[in-house]
Coordinates of N, CA and C in Angstrom, one line a residue:
M16 N 0.8 -1.2 0.0 CA 0.0 0.0 0.0 C 0.9 1.2 0.0
K17 N 0.6 2.2 -0.9 CA 1.3 3.5 -0.9 C 0.3 4.6 -0.8
I18 N 0.5 5.5 0.0 CA -0.4 6.7 0.1 C 0.5 7.9 0.0
E19 N 0.1 8.8 -0.9 CA 0.8 10.1 -1.0 C 0.1 11.1 -0.2
I20 N 0.9 11.8 0.7 CA 0.3 12.8 1.5 C 1.1 14.1 1.3
K21 N 0.4 15.2 1.6 CA 1.0 16.5 1.6 C 0.6 17.2 2.9
S22 N 1.6 17.6 3.7 CA 1.3 18.2 4.9 C 0.7 19.6 4.7
H23 N -0.4 19.9 5.3 CA -1.0 21.3 5.2 C -0.1 22.3 5.9
K24 N 0.5 21.9 7.0 CA 1.3 22.8 7.7 C 2.7 23.1 7.1
R25 N 3.3 22.1 6.6 CA 4.7 22.3 6.1 C 4.8 22.2 4.6
G26 N 3.8 21.8 3.9 CA 3.9 21.7 2.5 C 4.8 20.6 2.0
V27 N 5.1 19.6 2.9 CA 6.0 18.5 2.6 C 5.2 17.4 1.8
L28 N 5.7 17.0 0.7 CA 5.1 15.9 0.0 C 5.8 14.6 0.3
M29 N 5.1 13.5 0.7 CA 5.7 12.3 1.1 C 4.8 11.1 0.7
K30 N 5.4 10.0 0.2 CA 4.7 8.8 -0.1 C 4.9 7.8 1.0
L31 N 3.8 7.4 1.7 CA 4.0 6.4 2.7 C 4.0 5.1 2.1
T32 N 5.0 4.3 2.5 CA 5.2 2.9 2.0 C 4.8 1.9 3.0
D33 N 4.8 0.6 2.6 CA 4.5 -0.4 3.6 C 5.4 -0.4 4.8
T34 N 6.7 -0.1 4.6 CA 7.7 0.1 5.7 C 7.3 1.2 6.6
D35 N 6.8 2.3 6.1 CA 6.3 3.4 6.9 C 5.2 2.9 7.8
F36 N 4.2 2.2 7.2 CA 3.1 1.7 8.0 C 3.5 0.7 9.1
K37 N 4.5 -0.1 8.8 CA 5.1 -1.0 9.8 C 5.7 -0.2 10.9
I38 N 6.5 0.8 10.6 CA 7.1 1.6 11.6 C 6.0 2.3 12.5
L39 N 5.0 2.8 11.9 CA 3.9 3.5 12.6 C 3.2 2.5 13.5
N40 N 2.9 1.3 13.0 CA 2.3 0.3 13.9 C 3.1 -0.1 15.1
I41 N 4.4 -0.3 14.9 CA 5.3 -0.7 16.0 C 5.4 0.4 17.0
L42 N 5.6 1.7 16.5 CA 5.7 2.8 17.4 C 4.4 3.1 18.2
S43 N 3.2 2.8 17.6 CA 2.0 3.0 18.3 C 1.9 2.1 19.5
E44 N 2.5 0.9 19.4 CA 2.5 0.0 20.5 C 3.7 0.2 21.5
Q45 N 4.9 0.5 20.9 CA 6.1 0.6 21.7 C 6.8 1.9 21.3
G46 N 6.3 3.0 21.7 CA 6.8 4.3 21.3 C 8.3 4.6 21.8
R47 N 8.8 3.8 22.7 CA 10.1 4.0 23.2 C 11.1 3.1 22.6
M48 N 10.7 2.3 21.6 CA 11.6 1.4 21.0 C 12.7 2.1 20.3
S49 N 13.9 1.7 20.5 CA 15.1 2.4 19.9 C 15.1 2.2 18.4
Y50 N 15.8 3.1 17.7 CA 16.0 3.0 16.3 C 16.7 1.6 15.9
V51 N 17.6 1.2 16.8 CA 18.4 0.0 16.6 C 17.4 -1.2 16.6
D52 N 16.6 -1.3 17.7 CA 15.7 -2.4 17.8 C 14.6 -2.4 16.7
L53 N 14.2 -1.2 16.4 CA 13.2 -1.1 15.3 C 13.8 -1.5 14.0
A54 N 15.0 -1.1 13.7 CA 15.7 -1.5 12.5 C 15.9 -3.1 12.4
K55 N 16.2 -3.7 13.5 CA 16.4 -5.1 13.6 C 15.1 -5.8 13.2
E56 N 14.0 -5.3 13.8 CA 12.7 -6.0 13.6 C 12.3 -5.8 12.1
L57 N 12.7 -4.7 11.5 CA 12.2 -4.5 10.1 C 13.3 -4.9 9.1
G58 N 14.5 -5.3 9.5 CA 15.5 -5.7 8.6 C 16.1 -4.5 7.8
L59 N 16.2 -3.3 8.5 CA 16.7 -2.1 7.9 C 17.9 -1.6 8.7
S60 N 18.5 -0.6 8.2 CA 19.6 0.0 9.1 C 19.0 1.0 10.0
R61 N 19.7 1.3 11.1 CA 19.2 2.3 12.1 C 19.1 3.7 11.4
V62 N 20.0 4.0 10.5 CA 19.9 5.3 9.8 C 18.6 5.4 8.9
A63 N 18.3 4.3 8.3 CA 17.1 4.3 7.4 C 15.9 4.5 8.2
V64 N 15.8 3.8 9.4 CA 14.6 4.0 10.2 C 14.5 5.4 10.8
R65 N 15.7 5.9 11.2 CA 15.7 7.3 11.7 C 15.2 8.3 10.7
D66 N 15.7 8.1 9.5 CA 15.4 9.0 8.4 C 13.9 8.9 8.0
R67 N 13.3 7.7 8.0 CA 11.9 7.6 7.7 C 11.0 8.2 8.8
I68 N 11.4 8.0 10.1 CA 10.7 8.7 11.2 C 10.8 10.2 11.1
N69 N 12.0 10.7 10.8 CA 12.2 12.1 10.7 C 11.3 12.7 9.6
Q70 N 11.3 12.0 8.4 CA 10.4 12.4 7.3 C 9.0 12.4 7.7
M71 N 8.5 11.4 8.4 CA 7.1 11.4 8.8 C 6.8 12.5 9.8
Q72 N 7.7 12.8 10.7 CA 7.5 14.0 11.6 C 7.4 15.3 10.8
E73 N 8.3 15.5 9.9 CA 8.4 16.7 9.0 C 7.1 16.8 8.2
A74 N 6.6 15.7 7.7 CA 5.3 15.8 6.9 C 4.1 15.9 7.8
G75 N 4.2 15.7 9.1 CA 3.1 15.8 10.0 C 2.3 14.5 10.2
V76 N 2.9 13.4 9.6 CA 2.2 12.1 9.8 C 2.4 11.7 11.3
I77 N 3.5 11.9 11.9 CA 3.8 11.7 13.3 C 3.7 13.1 13.9
E78 N 2.7 13.3 14.7 CA 2.5 14.6 15.3 C 3.4 14.9 16.5
K79 N 3.5 13.8 17.4 CA 4.4 13.9 18.6 C 4.5 12.6 19.2
F80 N 5.5 12.4 20.1 CA 5.6 11.2 20.9 C 5.2 11.6 22.3
S81 N 4.5 10.7 22.9 CA 4.0 11.0 24.2 C 3.9 9.7 25.1
V82 N 3.5 9.9 26.3 CA 3.4 8.8 27.3 C 1.9 8.7 27.6
V83 N 1.4 7.5 27.9 CA 0.0 7.3 28.3 C 0.0 7.2 29.8
I84 N -0.6 8.0 30.5 CA -0.6 8.0 32.0 C -2.0 7.5 32.5
N85 N -1.9 6.6 33.5 CA -3.1 6.1 34.1 C -3.7 7.2 35.0
S86 N -4.8 7.9 34.6 CA -5.3 9.0 35.4 C -5.6 8.7 36.8
E87 N -6.1 7.5 37.1 CA -6.4 7.1 38.5 C -5.2 7.0 39.4
Q88 N -4.1 6.6 38.8 CA -2.8 6.4 39.5 C -2.2 7.7 39.9
V89 N -2.6 8.8 39.2 CA -2.0 10.1 39.5 C -3.1 11.1 40.2
G90 N -4.1 10.4 40.8 CA -5.1 11.2 41.5 C -6.2 11.8 40.8
K91 N -6.4 11.4 39.5 CA -7.6 11.9 38.8 C -8.6 10.8 38.7
G92 N -9.3 10.5 39.7 CA -10.2 9.4 39.8 C -11.5 9.5 39.2
V93 N -11.9 10.7 38.7 CA -13.2 10.8 38.1 C -13.0 11.2 36.6
S94 N -13.6 10.5 35.8 CA -13.6 10.7 34.3 C -15.0 11.0 33.8
A95 N -15.2 12.2 33.2 CA -16.5 12.5 32.8 C -16.5 13.0 31.4
F96 N -17.6 12.7 30.6 CA -17.7 13.1 29.2 C -18.9 14.1 29.1
F97 N -18.7 15.2 28.4 CA -19.8 16.2 28.3 C -20.0 16.4 26.8
N98 N -21.3 16.4 26.4 CA -21.7 16.9 25.1 C -22.2 18.3 25.4
V99 N -21.6 19.2 24.8 CA -21.9 20.6 25.0 C -22.4 21.3 23.8
D100 N -23.7 21.6 23.8 CA -24.3 22.3 22.6 C -24.1 23.8 22.8
C101 N -23.7 24.5 21.7 CA -23.4 25.9 21.7 C -24.2 26.6 20.6
E102 N -24.3 27.9 20.9 CA -24.8 28.7 19.8 C -23.7 28.7 18.7
P103 N -24.1 28.6 17.4 CA -23.1 28.4 16.4 C -22.0 29.5 16.4
N104 N -22.3 30.7 16.7 CA -21.3 31.8 16.7 C -20.4 31.7 17.9
S105 N -20.7 30.9 18.9 CA -19.9 30.8 20.1 C -19.1 29.5 20.2
L106 N -19.3 28.6 19.3 CA -18.7 27.3 19.3 C -17.2 27.3 19.4
I107 N -16.5 28.1 18.6 CA -15.1 28.2 18.6 C -14.5 28.8 19.9
H108 N -15.2 29.8 20.3 CA -14.7 30.5 21.6 C -14.9 29.5 22.7
V109 N -16.0 28.8 22.8 CA -16.2 27.8 23.9 C -15.2 26.7 23.8
A110 N -15.0 26.2 22.6 CA -14.0 25.1 22.4 C -12.6 25.5 22.8
E111 N -12.2 26.7 22.4 CA -10.9 27.2 22.8 C -10.7 27.4 24.3
K112 N -11.7 27.9 25.0 CA -11.7 28.1 26.4 C -11.6 26.7 27.1
L113 N -12.4 25.8 26.7 CA -12.4 24.4 27.3 C -11.0 23.8 27.1
A114 N -10.5 23.9 25.9 CA -9.2 23.2 25.6 C -8.1 23.8 26.4
E115 N -8.2 25.0 26.9 CA -7.2 25.6 27.7 C -7.2 25.1 29.1
H116 N -8.3 24.5 29.6 CA -8.4 24.1 31.0 C -7.6 22.9 31.2
P117 N -6.8 22.8 32.3 CA -6.0 21.7 32.6 C -6.8 20.4 32.9
S118 N -8.0 20.4 33.3 CA -8.8 19.2 33.5 C -9.4 18.6 32.3
V119 N -9.3 19.4 31.2 CA -9.9 18.9 29.9 C -8.9 18.0 29.2
A120 N -9.2 16.7 29.1 CA -8.2 15.8 28.4 C -8.4 15.9 26.9
S121 N -9.6 16.1 26.4 CA -9.8 16.2 24.9 C -11.1 17.0 24.7
C122 N -11.2 17.6 23.5 CA -12.3 18.4 23.2 C -12.4 18.3 21.6
Y123 N -13.6 17.8 21.1 CA -13.8 17.6 19.7 C -15.1 18.3 19.3
Q124 N -15.1 18.9 18.1 CA -16.3 19.4 17.5 C -16.9 18.2 16.8
M125 N -18.2 17.9 17.1 CA -18.9 16.8 16.5 C -20.0 17.3 15.6
T126 N -20.5 16.4 14.7 CA -21.7 16.7 13.9 C -22.8 16.8 14.9
G127 N -23.8 17.6 14.4 CA -25.0 17.8 15.3 C -25.2 19.3 15.5
P128 N -26.0 19.6 16.4 CA -26.3 21.1 16.7 C -25.1 21.8 17.4
S129 N -24.1 22.1 16.6 CA -22.9 22.8 17.2 C -22.4 22.1 18.5
T130 N -22.2 20.8 18.4 CA -21.9 20.1 19.6 C -20.4 19.9 19.8
L131 N -19.9 20.0 21.0 CA -18.5 19.7 21.4 C -18.6 18.5 22.3
H132 N -17.7 17.5 22.1 CA -17.6 16.4 22.9 C -16.3 16.6 23.7
T133 N -16.4 16.6 25.1 CA -15.3 17.0 25.9 C -15.1 15.9 27.0
H134 N -13.9 15.5 27.2 CA -13.5 14.5 28.2 C -12.8 15.3 29.3
V135 N -13.2 15.1 30.5 CA -12.7 15.8 31.7 C -12.2 14.8 32.7
L136 N -11.0 15.0 33.3 CA -10.4 14.2 34.3 C -10.2 15.1 35.6
V137 N -10.8 14.7 36.7 CA -10.7 15.5 37.9 C -10.4 14.5 39.1
E138 N -10.1 15.1 40.2 CA -9.7 14.3 41.4 C -10.9 13.6 42.0
D139 N -12.0 14.3 42.2 CA -13.2 13.7 42.8 C -14.5 14.4 42.4
F140 N -15.6 14.0 43.0 CA -16.9 14.6 42.5 C -17.0 16.0 43.0
H141 N -16.4 16.4 44.0 CA -16.4 17.8 44.4 C -15.7 18.7 43.3
A142 N -14.5 18.2 42.8 CA -13.8 18.9 41.8 C -14.6 18.9 40.5
L143 N -15.4 17.8 40.2 CA -16.2 17.8 39.0 C -17.3 18.8 39.1
E144 N -18.0 18.9 40.3 CA -19.0 19.9 40.5 C -18.5 21.3 40.3
K145 N -17.3 21.5 40.9 CA -16.7 22.9 40.7 C -16.4 23.2 39.3
F146 N -15.9 22.2 38.5 CA -15.6 22.4 37.1 C -16.9 22.7 36.4
I147 N -17.9 22.0 36.6 CA -19.2 22.2 35.9 C -19.7 23.6 36.2
N148 N -19.8 23.9 37.5 CA -20.4 25.2 37.9 C -19.6 26.4 37.6
E149 N -18.3 26.3 37.9 CA -17.4 27.5 37.8 C -16.8 27.7 36.4
E150 N -16.6 26.6 35.7 CA -15.9 26.7 34.4 C -16.8 26.5 33.2
L151 N -17.5 25.4 33.2 CA -18.4 25.0 32.1 C -19.6 25.9 32.0
Y152 N -20.4 26.0 33.1 CA -21.6 26.9 33.0 C -21.3 28.3 32.9
A153 N -20.1 28.7 33.3 CA -19.7 30.1 33.2 C -19.4 30.6 31.8
L154 N -19.3 29.7 30.8 CA -19.0 30.1 29.5 C -20.2 30.6 28.7
E155 N -20.1 31.7 28.1 CA -21.2 32.3 27.3 C -21.4 31.5 26.0
G156 N -22.6 31.3 25.6 CA -22.9 30.7 24.3 C -23.3 29.2 24.4
I157 N -23.2 28.6 25.6 CA -23.6 27.2 25.8 C -25.1 27.2 26.0
T158 N -25.8 26.3 25.2 CA -27.2 26.2 25.3 C -27.7 24.9 26.0
R159 N -26.8 23.9 26.1 CA -27.2 22.6 26.7 C -25.9 21.8 27.0
V160 N -26.0 21.1 28.2 CA -24.9 20.3 28.6 C -25.4 18.9 29.0
E161 N -24.9 17.9 28.4 CA -25.2 16.5 28.8 C -24.0 15.9 29.3
S162 N -24.1 15.2 30.5 CA -22.9 14.6 31.1 C -23.0 13.1 31.3
H163 N -21.8 12.5 31.2 CA -21.8 11.0 31.4 C -20.5 10.8 32.3
I164 N -20.7 10.0 33.3 CA -19.6 9.6 34.2 C -19.1 8.2 33.8
L165 N -17.8 8.1 33.7 CA -17.2 6.8 33.4 C -17.2 5.9 34.6
L166 N -17.8 4.7 34.4 CA -17.8 3.7 35.5 C -16.6 2.8 35.4
R167 N -16.3 2.3 34.2 CA -15.2 1.3 34.0 C -14.7 1.5 32.6
R168 N -13.4 1.4 32.5 CA -12.8 1.5 31.1 C -12.4 0.1 30.7
F169 N -12.9 -0.3 29.5 CA -12.6 -1.6 28.9 C -11.5 -1.5 27.9
K170 N -11.5 -0.3 27.2 CA -10.4 -0.1 26.2 C -10.2 1.4 26.1
S171 N -9.0 1.8 25.9 CA -8.6 3.2 25.8 C -7.7 3.3 24.6
R172 N -8.0 4.2 23.7 CA -7.2 4.4 22.5 C -5.9 5.0 22.9
T173 N -4.8 4.4 22.5 CA -3.5 5.0 22.8 C -2.8 5.4 21.5
G174 N -3.3 5.0 20.4 CA -2.7 5.3 19.1 C -3.5 4.7 18.0
L175 N -3.4 5.2 16.8 CA -4.1 4.8 15.6 C -3.5 3.4 15.2
K176 N -4.4 2.5 14.9 CA -3.9 1.2 14.4 C -4.1 1.3 12.9
L177 N -3.0 0.9 12.1 CA -3.1 1.0 10.7 C -3.1 -0.4 10.1

C-alpha cells in the first residue's frame, strides 16, 4: 500500500510505504523502541529507520511522541464526558476556552447542533461539581450540557492502528 500525503502545515510531499506503515504500527505499541531495535525488527539500518521517522515527523504524519498516563494512579479518579451544545457563533470560543483548561483531556467538534464532545479528568466529585459550575456553566454561548460519568474502562485508544 502506498499513500501520497502533503502536509498542510509544512507543504511537505511524502509517499507512505509499507515500511512506513510497519514503523507506525510498531511505534503505536512501543513508542520508546530504539532505532536499533526497530531496524532489527524491520531488517533495515538504524539510519534508514531514523530518516523515515524524521520524514514522517516533518510531513506531519507523526505529530508527537507521548506517554500514556493512568489518570487514576495520579489522583484523577473521576472521568466525565460532556456533550456541550453551543450557539453556532460561540462554538469556537467555547471550544478554545475548554481546551485551555487543565482538567480537559480532549475536546472535539462533533456533527450535530454545534456540539462539542469533551472529556474531563478530575480528582473527585467535588472537583467535578466545581468544574461544571465555575468553568463550564460560566462560558457564554452554551445552550445545553449533557454529562456522562465513566464507571469502568474496557479499552482506551493510545494510538491509531493501521
